[in-house]
Amino acid sequence: MSQKKIVILGAAESGVGSAILAQKQGYDVFVSDMGSIKEKYRKELIANNIRYEEGEHTSEDILHAEEVIKSPGIPDKAEIIKSLHKKGIPVISEIEFAKRYTNAKMICITGTNGKTTTTLLTHHILKKAGMNVGLGGNVGQSFAMQVATQNYDYYVLELSSFQLDGLTDFKADIAILTNITPDHLDRYDYQLQNYVNSKFRIINNQGADDHFIYCADDPITMQDLVKRSYSSQLHPFSIYNKEGMTAYLENEQLTIELNNQFTMSIKDLSLHGKHNLYNSMAAGIAARALDIRKDVVRESFADFENIEHRLEFVNSVHGIDFINDSKATNVNSTWYALESMQKPVVWIAGGVDKGNDYAILLPLVKQHVRAIICLGKDNKKIIEAFKDMVPEIIETESAEVAVREAYKVGKKGDVVLLSPCCASFDLFENYEDRGRQYKAAVRSL
């Protein structure tokens, strides 16, 4: 019997993980990457004797696959994907593929903002509870690689809309939707509803024993919720209302009503700010749905350390604070950052605009921002949006120059906030690279 042929498009974290899992499951594996493969991934493919190509997609090889796993970064509009669809060859995601080979319980988190923090906090709670748990999806090591090499009982997965688009039979035992605001619309034909539909795929295939956790304060989520039908148990959370909520805020106490009442003063949470209160509620409901003890949840909320590049304090130089929020690649993330600022702000923004509407930032910019440093190749849209409101707007094309200019403009008691609102690919490899270059520039002042 000949081996089933599987082709993997994209040879980064998810692609290489899929290739190793597919090989382990006895498939004939071929990996194809249109770009150049990073050294560490190339070494893994060679070490595992997996056939690959880079710099091209050889149709001859690809179009004879029985199934194709594609990287979430490849859009459906790509020619090779269109050809595969035309031939009726199934194209799935790494997440869909890997789930076939594990019976672990899935705790899955999506949303435009807050999903990484919520994912890491949920994983932190489960680990502290002594559970055998993996962390993957959009963070950490690929899910497929872990299924190939580990034997976890639980997975906490952060899922982007692109990863959700490739799911058909996959089911989350616990699904969290943090919020929905316009993002990546370039990938969704500039139709918000397409993006919303993508996010709601997180509840596909759920049944009566499964849980759906969502933010009742998020207008887009709530508008769409009423159009859909559910089999799962619904757990809304809110910081404004108590009625009908699984988690709510009352007298500065975070309360969760699930498997007995849990309360904790928000002053004792390690994560501060309104957005983090939502993240804590979502992770806390997931923990209580798994019946994790209250004292473990309380302890985890108190000692969790937030992620790099998300409102990360870098340094204070002559009374000016520098904050790295490079992970804020859309308007809503930046809204949260500006909303949580207590001091006058010198705001570093810019990069690749993904169809941003800056209108929701206007009141906060008016209130907090006294200068804008643009960090990008094309800053027209930012300048146009804020020129009548902010007296000083300076254009730069490197983290080093942006930091220097911000420092010159800044005064004692100010905050220099890198919260770009945009993707990073015009000047940097990714948002991590942008954040690290920013931090290096701050430290060399």
PDB file of N, CA and C in Angstrom, residues 105-110 122 126 154-157 159 170-177 202-203 206 209-213 232-233 235 258 282-283 285-291:
ATOM      1  N   LYS A 105      -8.022  17.730  25.956  1.00  0.00           N
ATOM      2  CA  LYS A 105      -9.070  18.762  26.017  1.00  0.00           C
ATOM      3  C   LYS A 105      -8.508  20.064  25.467  1.00  0.00           C
ATOM      4  N   MET A 106      -9.342  20.786  24.704  1.00  0.00           N
ATOM      5  CA  MET A 106      -8.907  22.014  24.031  1.00  0.00           C
ATOM      6  C   MET A 106      -9.527  23.254  24.675  1.00  0.00           C
ATOM      7  N   ILE A 107      -8.671  24.141  25.172  1.00  0.00           N
ATOM      8  CA  ILE A 107      -9.138  25.451  25.658  1.00  0.00           C
ATOM      9  C   ILE A 107      -8.604  26.447  24.631  1.00  0.00           C
ATOM     10  N   CYS A 108      -9.513  27.064  23.857  1.00  0.00           N
ATOM     11  CA  CYS A 108      -9.092  27.873  22.701  1.00  0.00           C
ATOM     12  C   CYS A 108      -9.526  29.323  22.866  1.00  0.00           C
ATOM     13  N   ILE A 109      -8.616  30.224  22.545  1.00  0.00           N
ATOM     14  CA  ILE A 109      -8.871  31.647  22.761  1.00  0.00           C
ATOM     15  C   ILE A 109      -8.667  32.400  21.466  1.00  0.00           C
ATOM     16  N   THR A 110      -9.665  33.221  21.097  1.00  0.00           N
ATOM     17  CA  THR A 110      -9.493  34.123  19.959  1.00  0.00           C
ATOM     18  C   THR A 110     -10.049  35.492  20.351  1.00  0.00           C
ATOM     19  N   THR A 122      -4.359  31.794  31.213  1.00  0.00           N
ATOM     20  CA  THR A 122      -5.088  30.525  31.356  1.00  0.00           C
ATOM     21  C   THR A 122      -4.103  29.366  31.519  1.00  0.00           C
ATOM     22  N   LEU A 126      -3.597  26.715  34.753  1.00  0.00           N
ATOM     23  CA  LEU A 126      -3.651  25.249  34.615  1.00  0.00           C
ATOM     24  C   LEU A 126      -2.353  24.601  35.081  1.00  0.00           C
ATOM     25  N   TYR A 154      -4.186  18.455  28.241  1.00  0.00           N
ATOM     26  CA  TYR A 154      -4.892  19.709  27.938  1.00  0.00           C
ATOM     27  C   TYR A 154      -4.004  20.550  27.035  1.00  0.00           C
ATOM     28  N   TYR A 155      -4.638  21.325  26.159  1.00  0.00           N
ATOM     29  CA  TYR A 155      -3.913  22.340  25.387  1.00  0.00           C
ATOM     30  C   TYR A 155      -4.622  23.668  25.542  1.00  0.00           C
ATOM     31  N   VAL A 156      -3.859  24.722  25.782  1.00  0.00           N
ATOM     32  CA  VAL A 156      -4.402  26.076  25.730  1.00  0.00           C
ATOM     33  C   VAL A 156      -3.858  26.672  24.430  1.00  0.00           C
ATOM     34  N   LEU A 157      -4.766  26.959  23.496  1.00  0.00           N
ATOM     35  CA  LEU A 157      -4.351  27.417  22.164  1.00  0.00           C
ATOM     36  C   LEU A 157      -4.864  28.819  21.885  1.00  0.00           C
ATOM     37  N   LEU A 159      -5.787  31.178  18.977  1.00  0.00           N
ATOM     38  CA  LEU A 159      -6.109  30.982  17.558  1.00  0.00           C
ATOM     39  C   LEU A 159      -6.435  32.314  16.884  1.00  0.00           C
ATOM     40  N   PHE A 170     -12.598  20.416  13.788  1.00  0.00           N
ATOM     41  CA  PHE A 170     -11.996  20.765  15.080  1.00  0.00           C
ATOM     42  C   PHE A 170     -13.069  21.261  16.053  1.00  0.00           C
ATOM     43  N   LYS A 171     -12.906  20.906  17.333  1.00  0.00           N
ATOM     44  CA  LYS A 171     -13.841  21.406  18.351  1.00  0.00           C
ATOM     45  C   LYS A 171     -13.079  21.877  19.585  1.00  0.00           C
ATOM     46  N   ALA A 172     -13.448  23.059  20.068  1.00  0.00           N
ATOM     47  CA  ALA A 172     -12.904  23.558  21.340  1.00  0.00           C
ATOM     48  C   ALA A 172     -13.820  23.103  22.465  1.00  0.00           C
ATOM     49  N   ASP A 173     -13.246  22.503  23.515  1.00  0.00           N
ATOM     50  CA  ASP A 173     -14.057  22.127  24.684  1.00  0.00           C
ATOM     51  C   ASP A 173     -14.454  23.386  25.446  1.00  0.00           C
ATOM     52  N   ILE A 174     -13.501  24.329  25.512  1.00  0.00           N
ATOM     53  CA  ILE A 174     -13.786  25.651  26.090  1.00  0.00           C
ATOM     54  C   ILE A 174     -13.329  26.679  25.065  1.00  0.00           C
ATOM     55  N   ALA A 175     -14.239  27.538  24.620  1.00  0.00           N
ATOM     56  CA  ALA A 175     -13.914  28.574  23.628  1.00  0.00           C
ATOM     57  C   ALA A 175     -14.045  29.937  24.277  1.00  0.00           C
ATOM     58  N   ILE A 176     -13.022  30.779  24.091  1.00  0.00           N
ATOM     59  CA  ILE A 176     -13.071  32.152  24.613  1.00  0.00           C
ATOM     60  C   ILE A 176     -12.970  33.117  23.439  1.00  0.00           C
ATOM     61  N   LEU A 177     -13.909  34.069  23.383  1.00  0.00           N
ATOM     62  CA  LEU A 177     -13.861  35.159  22.395  1.00  0.00           C
ATOM     63  C   LEU A 177     -13.714  36.450  23.188  1.00  0.00           C
ATOM     64  N   ILE A 202     -14.785  29.701  16.243  1.00  0.00           N
ATOM     65  CA  ILE A 202     -14.225  29.089  17.451  1.00  0.00           C
ATOM     66  C   ILE A 202     -15.270  28.226  18.176  1.00  0.00           C
ATOM     67  N   ILE A 203     -16.565  28.480  17.909  1.00  0.00           N
ATOM     68  CA  ILE A 203     -17.595  27.672  18.592  1.00  0.00           C
ATOM     69  C   ILE A 203     -18.156  26.572  17.692  1.00  0.00           C
ATOM     70  N   GLN A 206     -19.366  22.718  18.777  1.00  0.00           N
ATOM     71  CA  GLN A 206     -19.509  22.577  20.233  1.00  0.00           C
ATOM     72  C   GLN A 206     -20.847  21.942  20.604  1.00  0.00           C
ATOM     73  N   ASP A 209     -21.847  19.839  26.506  1.00  0.00           N
ATOM     74  CA  ASP A 209     -20.847  19.763  27.586  1.00  0.00           C
ATOM     75  C   ASP A 209     -19.754  20.829  27.432  1.00  0.00           C
ATOM     76  N   ASP A 210     -19.805  21.573  26.334  1.00  0.00           N
ATOM     77  CA  ASP A 210     -18.744  22.554  26.042  1.00  0.00           C
ATOM     78  C   ASP A 210     -19.129  23.950  26.531  1.00  0.00           C
ATOM     79  N   HIS A 211     -18.126  24.808  26.607  1.00  0.00           N
ATOM     80  CA  HIS A 211     -18.333  26.146  27.181  1.00  0.00           C
ATOM     81  C   HIS A 211     -17.925  27.242  26.178  1.00  0.00           C
ATOM     82  N   PHE A 212     -18.744  28.307  26.113  1.00  0.00           N
ATOM     83  CA  PHE A 212     -18.410  29.469  25.291  1.00  0.00           C
ATOM     84  C   PHE A 212     -18.384  30.704  26.189  1.00  0.00           C
ATOM     85  N   ILE A 213     -17.200  31.316  26.300  1.00  0.00           N
ATOM     86  CA  ILE A 213     -16.956  32.454  27.195  1.00  0.00           C
ATOM     87  C   ILE A 213     -16.767  33.699  26.331  1.00  0.00           C
ATOM     88  N   SER A 232     -23.684  24.969  23.189  1.00  0.00           N
ATOM     89  CA  SER A 232     -22.781  24.993  24.349  1.00  0.00           C
ATOM     90  C   SER A 232     -23.333  25.840  25.499  1.00  0.00           C
ATOM     91  N   GLN A 233     -22.674  25.726  26.660  1.00  0.00           N
ATOM     92  CA  GLN A 233     -23.042  26.535  27.818  1.00  0.00           C
ATOM     93  C   GLN A 233     -22.434  27.927  27.653  1.00  0.00           C
ATOM     94  N   HIS A 235     -21.194  31.693  28.780  1.00  0.00           N
ATOM     95  CA  HIS A 235     -20.653  32.372  29.966  1.00  0.00           C
ATOM     96  C   HIS A 235     -20.243  33.803  29.607  1.00  0.00           C
ATOM     97  N   LEU A 258     -19.449  30.474  39.070  1.00  0.00           N
ATOM     98  CA  LEU A 258     -19.417  29.188  38.369  1.00  0.00           C
ATOM     99  C   LEU A 258     -18.794  28.155  39.301  1.00  0.00           C
ATOM    100  N   ALA A 282     -12.053  36.262  31.668  1.00  0.00           N
ATOM    101  CA  ALA A 282     -12.160  35.178  30.688  1.00  0.00           C
ATOM    102  C   ALA A 282     -11.360  33.952  31.146  1.00  0.00           C
ATOM    103  N   ALA A 283     -10.111  34.186  31.567  1.00  0.00           N
ATOM    104  CA  ALA A 283      -9.249  33.079  32.017  1.00  0.00           C
ATOM    105  C   ALA A 283      -9.816  32.446  33.291  1.00  0.00           C
ATOM    106  N   ILE A 285     -13.005  32.297  34.265  1.00  0.00           N
ATOM    107  CA  ILE A 285     -14.185  31.465  33.960  1.00  0.00           C
ATOM    108  C   ILE A 285     -13.730  30.108  33.415  1.00  0.00           C
ATOM    109  N   ALA A 286     -12.735  30.128  32.520  1.00  0.00           N
ATOM    110  CA  ALA A 286     -12.224  28.864  31.953  1.00  0.00           C
ATOM    111  C   ALA A 286     -11.700  27.963  33.068  1.00  0.00           C
ATOM    112  N   ALA A 287     -10.978  28.551  34.003  1.00  0.00           N
ATOM    113  CA  ALA A 287     -10.411  27.777  35.123  1.00  0.00           C
ATOM    114  C   ALA A 287     -11.518  27.169  35.983  1.00  0.00           C
ATOM    115  N   ARG A 288     -12.551  27.964  36.253  1.00  0.00           N
ATOM    116  CA  ARG A 288     -13.646  27.456  37.096  1.00  0.00           C
ATOM    117  C   ARG A 288     -14.494  26.424  36.332  1.00  0.00           C
ATOM    118  N   ALA A 289     -14.582  26.555  35.005  1.00  0.00           N
ATOM    119  CA  ALA A 289     -15.295  25.552  34.198  1.00  0.00           C
ATOM    120  C   ALA A 289     -14.576  24.205  34.306  1.00  0.00           C
ATOM    121  N   LEU A 290     -13.247  24.267  34.501  1.00  0.00           N
ATOM    122  CA  LEU A 290     -12.448  23.043  34.680  1.00  0.00           C
ATOM    123  C   LEU A 290     -12.382  22.627  36.160  1.00  0.00           C
ATOM    124  N   ASP A 291     -13.106  23.379  36.997  1.00  0.00           N
ATOM    125  CA  ASP A 291     -13.168  23.098  38.430  1.00  0.00           C
ATOM    126  C   ASP A 291     -11.820  23.234  39.142  1.00  0.00           C
TER     127      ASP A 291
END
